[in-house]
Coordinates of C-alpha atoms in Angstrom, one line a residue:
M1 CA 0.0 0.0 0.0
Q2 CA 1.2 3.5 -0.8
V3 CA -0.1 6.8 0.4
R4 CA -0.9 7.9 -3.1
Q5 CA -3.1 4.9 -3.7
L6 CA -5.2 6.0 -0.7
E7 CA -5.3 9.5 -2.0
Y8 CA -6.6 8.1 -5.3
L9 CA -9.3 6.0 -3.7
V10 CA -10.5 8.9 -1.5
K11 CA -10.7 11.2 -4.6
I12 CA -12.8 8.6 -6.5
V13 CA -15.2 8.4 -3.5
E14 CA -15.4 12.2 -3.4
C15 CA -16.1 12.4 -7.2
G16 CA -18.3 9.3 -7.4
S17 CA -16.6 8.5 -10.7
I18 CA -13.2 7.1 -11.8
T19 CA -13.3 9.2 -14.9
Q20 CA -13.9 12.5 -13.1
A21 CA -11.3 11.6 -10.4
A22 CA -8.7 10.9 -13.1
Q23 CA -9.4 14.3 -14.7
E24 CA -9.0 16.1 -11.3
L25 CA -5.8 14.1 -10.4
Y26 CA -4.3 14.7 -13.9
I27 CA -3.6 11.0 -14.5
S28 CA -5.0 8.5 -17.0
Q29 CA -8.1 6.5 -16.2
P30 CA -6.4 3.2 -16.7
S31 CA -3.7 4.2 -14.2
L32 CA -6.3 5.1 -11.6
T33 CA -8.2 1.8 -12.2
K34 CA -4.9 -0.1 -11.9
S35 CA -4.2 1.6 -8.5
V36 CA -7.6 0.6 -7.1
R37 CA -7.2 -2.9 -8.4
Q38 CA -3.8 -3.2 -6.7
L39 CA -5.3 -2.1 -3.3
E40 CA -8.1 -4.6 -3.7
Q41 CA -5.7 -7.4 -4.5
E42 CA -3.4 -6.5 -1.6
Y43 CA -6.1 -6.5 1.0
G44 CA -8.2 -9.3 -0.6
T45 CA -11.4 -7.4 -0.7
Q46 CA -13.6 -5.5 -3.2
L47 CA -13.7 -1.8 -2.4
L48 CA -15.8 -0.4 -5.2
I49 CA -18.8 -1.4 -7.2
R50 CA -18.7 -0.2 -10.8
K51 CA -22.0 1.1 -12.1
S52 CA -23.1 2.7 -15.4
R53 CA -23.1 6.2 -13.9
G54 CA -20.1 5.9 -11.6
V55 CA -18.9 3.9 -8.6
E56 CA -20.0 3.3 -5.0
L57 CA -18.3 1.8 -2.0
T58 CA -18.9 -1.8 -0.8
G59 CA -19.5 -2.4 2.9
E60 CA -15.9 -3.3 3.3
G61 CA -14.9 -0.3 1.2
K62 CA -16.7 2.1 3.5
N63 CA -14.7 0.8 6.4
F64 CA -11.5 0.8 4.4
V65 CA -11.9 4.5 3.4
H66 CA -12.5 5.4 7.1
Y67 CA -9.1 4.1 8.0
A68 CA -7.6 5.5 4.8
R69 CA -8.6 9.0 5.7
G70 CA -6.9 8.6 9.1
V71 CA -3.7 7.5 7.3
L72 CA -3.8 10.5 5.0
T73 CA -4.4 12.9 7.9
A74 CA -1.3 11.6 9.6
A75 CA 0.8 11.7 6.4
Q76 CA -0.3 15.4 5.8
A77 CA 0.8 16.2 9.4
L78 CA 4.2 14.7 8.7
D79 CA 4.6 16.8 5.6
R80 CA 3.6 20.0 7.4
N81 CA 6.0 19.4 10.3
F82 CA 9.0 17.9 8.6
I83 CA 9.2 18.7 4.8
R84 CA 9.2 22.4 5.4
K85 CA 12.3 22.0 7.6
Q86 CA 14.4 20.5 4.8
G87 CA 15.6 23.8 3.5
S88 CA 15.2 25.9 0.3
Q89 CA 17.2 23.5 -1.8
R90 CA 14.3 21.0 -1.6
S91 CA 11.7 23.6 -2.6
R92 CA 12.2 24.5 -6.2
L93 CA 11.4 23.2 -9.6
F94 CA 13.6 24.7 -12.3
L95 CA 12.5 22.9 -15.5
A96 CA 13.3 23.2 -19.2
T97 CA 11.0 21.2 -21.5
Q98 CA 10.1 20.8 -25.1
Q99 CA 6.4 21.5 -25.9
L100 CA 4.8 18.4 -24.4
D101 CA 1.0 18.1 -23.7
F102 CA 1.1 16.7 -20.2
V103 CA 3.6 19.2 -18.6
Y104 CA 1.1 22.0 -17.8
N105 CA -1.1 19.6 -15.8
M106 CA 1.9 18.1 -14.0
V107 CA 3.1 21.6 -12.9
L108 CA -0.5 22.6 -11.9
R109 CA -0.8 19.4 -9.8
L110 CA 2.5 20.0 -8.1
Y111 CA 1.5 23.6 -7.4
G112 CA -1.8 22.6 -5.9
E113 CA -0.1 20.1 -3.6
N114 CA 2.5 22.6 -2.4
E115 CA 0.3 25.7 -2.2
S116 CA 0.7 25.9 1.6
R117 CA 4.6 26.0 1.4
K118 CA 7.1 28.1 -0.5
V119 CA 8.2 26.4 -3.7
H120 CA 9.9 28.3 -6.5
Y121 CA 9.0 27.5 -10.0
N122 CA 10.8 28.3 -13.3
V123 CA 9.4 26.5 -16.4
V124 CA 11.1 27.2 -19.7
E125 CA 9.8 25.8 -23.1
A126 CA 12.5 25.5 -25.7
D127 CA 13.8 23.2 -28.5
R128 CA 15.7 20.1 -27.6
N129 CA 19.1 21.6 -28.0
E130 CA 18.3 24.5 -25.7
V131 CA 16.7 22.3 -23.1
T132 CA 20.0 20.4 -23.0
R133 CA 22.1 23.5 -22.9
L134 CA 20.0 25.0 -20.0
V135 CA 20.5 21.9 -18.0
L136 CA 24.3 21.7 -18.7
D137 CA 24.8 25.4 -17.9
G138 CA 22.9 25.1 -14.6
A139 CA 20.2 27.6 -15.6
V140 CA 17.6 24.8 -14.8
D141 CA 17.9 21.6 -12.8
L142 CA 15.8 19.2 -14.8
G143 CA 14.9 18.8 -18.5
L144 CA 12.3 16.9 -20.4
L145 CA 12.9 16.1 -24.1
V146 CA 12.2 13.6 -26.9
R147 CA 15.0 11.7 -28.6
S148 CA 14.3 9.6 -31.7
S149 CA 15.7 6.2 -32.5
A150 CA 18.1 7.8 -35.1
D151 CA 19.6 10.2 -32.6
A152 CA 22.1 8.0 -30.9
K153 CA 24.7 8.7 -33.7
M154 CA 23.7 12.2 -34.4
F155 CA 25.0 15.8 -33.7
L156 CA 24.7 16.6 -30.0
W157 CA 24.4 13.3 -28.2
H158 CA 27.8 11.7 -28.7
K159 CA 29.5 14.9 -27.4
E160 CA 27.3 15.7 -24.4
A161 CA 25.8 12.4 -23.2
R162 CA 28.7 11.8 -20.8
R163 CA 27.8 15.0 -19.0
L164 CA 24.2 14.1 -18.5
D165 CA 22.1 11.5 -16.7
M166 CA 19.3 10.5 -19.2
Q167 CA 16.5 8.3 -18.0
L168 CA 13.5 6.9 -19.9
I169 CA 9.9 7.7 -19.1
E170 CA 8.1 6.2 -22.1
R171 CA 8.8 4.9 -25.6
A172 CA 6.3 5.3 -28.4
G173 CA 5.9 5.3 -32.2
I174 CA 5.9 8.2 -34.6
Y175 CA 2.9 10.3 -35.4
A176 CA 1.9 13.0 -37.9
C177 CA -0.5 15.9 -37.9
V178 CA -2.3 17.2 -41.0
G179 CA -4.9 19.8 -41.8
P180 CA -8.3 19.6 -43.7
S181 CA -6.6 20.1 -47.1
S182 CA -4.4 17.1 -46.7
P183 CA -5.3 14.0 -48.8
Y184 CA -4.7 12.0 -45.7
C185 CA -7.1 13.9 -43.4
E186 CA -9.6 11.0 -43.2
R187 CA -7.0 8.4 -42.5
S188 CA -6.0 6.9 -39.2
E189 CA -2.6 5.6 -40.3
I190 CA 0.0 6.5 -42.9
S191 CA 3.3 5.0 -44.1
F192 CA 6.6 6.8 -44.2
S193 CA 6.7 6.4 -48.0
E194 CA 3.3 8.1 -48.2
A195 CA 4.2 10.8 -45.8
E196 CA 7.5 11.8 -47.4
I197 CA 5.9 13.0 -50.7
C198 CA 4.0 15.7 -48.8
P199 CA 5.2 19.2 -48.1
H200 CA 6.6 19.1 -44.6
V201 CA 6.6 21.2 -41.5
G202 CA 9.6 20.9 -39.2
L203 CA 8.5 21.6 -35.6
D204 CA 10.9 22.5 -32.8
M205 CA 14.1 21.6 -34.6
E206 CA 17.5 22.9 -33.7
A207 CA 20.1 23.9 -36.3
Q208 CA 21.9 20.5 -36.1
A209 CA 18.7 18.6 -36.8
K210 CA 17.8 20.9 -39.8
E211 CA 21.2 20.4 -41.3
N212 CA 20.9 16.6 -40.8
L213 CA 17.8 16.5 -42.9
Y214 CA 19.6 17.6 -46.0
F215 CA 22.4 15.1 -45.9
D216 CA 20.4 12.1 -44.6
N217 CA 16.9 12.5 -46.1
Q218 CA 16.7 8.8 -46.8
L219 CA 16.7 8.2 -43.0
N220 CA 14.4 10.9 -41.9
H221 CA 11.6 10.7 -44.6
Y222 CA 11.3 14.5 -44.9
N223 CA 10.5 16.2 -48.2
T224 CA 13.4 18.7 -48.1
R225 CA 12.3 20.3 -51.4
Q226 CA 9.2 21.5 -49.6
I227 CA 9.8 22.1 -45.9
V228 CA 9.0 25.0 -43.6
F229 CA 10.4 25.2 -40.0
F230 CA 8.5 26.5 -37.0
N231 CA 9.5 26.6 -33.4
T232 CA 6.0 26.7 -31.8
V233 CA 3.0 24.4 -32.0
S234 CA 0.7 27.4 -32.6
A235 CA 2.7 28.5 -35.7
C236 CA 2.8 24.9 -37.0
E237 CA -0.9 24.5 -36.4
S238 CA -1.8 27.6 -38.3
F239 CA 0.2 26.5 -41.3
L240 CA -1.3 23.0 -41.4
L241 CA -4.8 24.4 -41.3
H242 CA -4.2 26.3 -44.6
T243 CA -2.0 23.9 -46.6
D244 CA -1.7 20.2 -47.4
A245 CA 1.5 19.9 -45.4
L246 CA 2.3 17.2 -42.9
A247 CA 4.2 17.5 -39.6
Y248 CA 5.9 14.6 -37.8
V249 CA 5.3 14.9 -34.1
S250 CA 5.8 12.8 -31.0
K251 CA 3.0 11.1 -29.1
W252 CA 3.5 13.6 -26.2
T253 CA 3.0 16.6 -28.5
L254 CA -0.3 15.5 -30.1
G255 CA -2.4 17.1 -27.3
C256 CA -0.7 20.5 -27.9
F257 CA -2.7 20.7 -31.2
K258 CA -6.0 22.0 -29.9
D259 CA -7.8 22.8 -33.2
S260 CA -10.3 20.0 -34.0
R261 CA -9.5 20.4 -37.7
I262 CA -6.0 19.1 -37.1
H263 CA -6.1 15.3 -37.8
K264 CA -3.6 13.0 -36.0
L265 CA -2.2 9.9 -37.7
R266 CA 0.0 7.1 -36.6
V267 CA 3.0 6.6 -38.9
K268 CA 3.7 3.0 -39.6
V269 CA 7.0 1.6 -40.7
D270 CA 7.3 0.1 -44.2
E271 CA 8.2 -3.5 -44.5
K272 CA 12.0 -4.2 -44.3
E273 CA 12.7 -0.8 -42.8
P274 CA 14.2 -0.5 -39.3
M275 CA 11.9 0.3 -36.4
R276 CA 11.5 4.0 -35.6
Y277 CA 10.4 5.3 -32.3
N278 CA 10.7 8.2 -29.9
D279 CA 11.9 8.1 -26.3
L280 CA 10.6 10.6 -23.8
L281 CA 13.5 11.3 -21.4
W282 CA 14.2 13.4 -18.3
I283 CA 17.8 14.6 -17.9
K284 CA 20.0 16.1 -15.2
R285 CA 23.6 17.0 -14.9
A286 CA 25.6 13.8 -14.4
G287 CA 25.9 12.7 -10.7
E288 CA 23.5 15.4 -9.4
P289 CA 20.7 14.0 -7.2
L290 CA 17.1 14.9 -7.6
N291 CA 15.7 17.3 -4.9
A292 CA 12.4 16.5 -3.2
T293 CA 10.3 18.7 -5.4
E294 CA 11.8 17.1 -8.6
E295 CA 11.1 13.7 -7.1
Q296 CA 7.5 14.7 -6.5
F297 CA 7.2 16.1 -10.0
L298 CA 8.6 13.0 -11.7
K299 CA 6.5 10.7 -9.5
H300 CA 3.4 12.4 -11.0
V301 CA 4.8 12.2 -14.5
Y302 CA 5.4 8.4 -14.2
E303 CA 2.0 7.9 -12.6
Y304 CA 0.4 9.8 -15.5
F305 CA 1.8 7.1 -17.9
G306 CA 0.8 4.3 -15.5
K307 CA 4.5 3.5 -14.6
E308 CA 6.7 3.2 -11.7
R309 CA 10.2 4.6 -12.1
T310 CA 11.6 1.2 -11.2
E311 CA 10.0 -0.2 -14.4
C312 CA 12.3 1.9 -16.6
P313 CA 16.1 1.6 -17.2
E314 CA 18.2 3.6 -14.8
N315 CA 20.2 5.2 -17.6
I316 CA 19.9 4.8 -21.4
Q317 CA 23.0 6.4 -22.7

């Protein structure tokens, strides 16, 4: 049993719905359902009855929640009396991140949990190269970025990797966004060979990545004869809405495109081609430990994806 599992259960009871509780906790519904199931398995009893319009507690569940509230009250008292005494080093989140759709909710959740104590926040959105540079230079303490399966032998990483600890959060396939003028706007999936004949939008790409496209187009599947670069999702979105262009994006950027006319496609790998994927990573300066606020933030990030940090490799360099 973990305190967060009790927090989740109490929130479900307060909301009367797993779906609403997941929204308020900023985690996925499957992750929340998994947490309740783990509690039920650990204590050998059913806590909730699922109904068409929500959930309700079983008899044993009502008794369980009574004790759970007591545990949470005690845990909150520990936090009030001891965490605030740990010093200012443990009370800041200085974060650099690419544009990722879950980050805002994670920061908001962290802020809500720490509203009663002084925590200093500095959140910077930048391209991947700048995220890395801000971490290495000490301007921020923690970075979030996406690295593709092709990047291990490219530009920045072979020079800087030894100065960074890079740890995996999630691995996913490649996606694309198109507007209503695209011939693929009604599709749910597209191949790289189909995608590469479209005009392209390059999103959030540093100079080294742009240069790489021109000497290794066979690998990247970009149409370098027709490509426009933008460094923000809003600019990319506007362009896609008025052209038949296509933008490759990561799974964790899809939600940043808010306009309902933007269509999102999974990009499948053609037969006999190597697998292509993206890794979502967090990075810190090598050998530097996480402070308590960073640990809290990353705990929420892993929970959002339904993972424990122990499920992921310690270091993927």
